Amino acid sequence: MSEPIVYIVDDDHSMRRSLTRLMKSAGYRSTAFASAREFLDSDRQHDGPACVVLDVRMPGLSGLELQTELANNPPGPAIIFITGHGDVPMSVRAMKKGAVDFLLKPFQDKALLQAIALALDRNVRDRAAFAERRQVQARAEMLTPREREVLELVVTGMLNKQIAAQLGTTEKTVKTHRGRVMEKMAVESLAQLVRDAEKIGIPAARPTA
């Protein structure tokens, strides 16, 4: 895994220069961009933890709009907003959409560096969780349509005979499908199967009558 990187996105040249110096003094690798569009159009080949120190208000694409763009292409870098024009609704919106922090200019260097440490730590966990979800999804795609049906019913807590009745088949057939599901999903327990199913959006709640 590559070393952590901090992306700086701010249309203020002096702010970019100041933050770049701060990152260097703190031992972080960094790259600065003058706009959200410049950041999106850049060739960011990085396979390690990353975060973006992002201004809210900029010409063209705003910081909040960039946050939305990055959310559409996971796993994106963690985001720390900085702004001289923040308000409560804006900060609430940013935090609800996953921002690590929302700092008002002028902010203390210590506060930003603490936020960056948290952001990079979160990004490590987010990237690991995303990779795990992709792995589980790849296993789920190996299931036949009937095995997928059995999986979706098994994780609700239904017994084999209940599943058989719902699918119009035999309990023995359901047991066979269930064994194949466990094998293809590479799990050894129902609890693990439930956890993995939830990771790819298959709910474990028992369906209502």
CSV table of C-alpha atoms in Angstrom, one decimal, residues 24 26 31 74 94 116 118 138-139 144 178 188 202 206:
chain,number,residue,atom,x,y,z
A,24,LYS,CA,5.2,19.0,4.3
A,26,ALA,CA,3.8,17.4,9.2
A,31,THR,CA,-1.0,17.7,-4.1
A,74,PRO,CA,-16.3,4.6,-4.1
A,94,ALA,CA,-21.7,17.9,4.6
A,116,ILE,CA,-6.5,14.7,8.7
A,118,LEU,CA,-8.9,10.9,11.6
A,138,ALA,CA,-18.2,-11.6,-6.5
A,139,ARG,CA,-19.0,-14.7,-4.6
A,144,THR,CA,-27.6,-19.8,-9.5
A,178,ARG,CA,-28.1,-24.3,1.2
A,188,GLU,CA,-18.9,-21.8,7.8
A,202,ILE,CA,-29.6,-8.5,1.4
A,206,ARG,CA,-37.8,-11.8,8.6
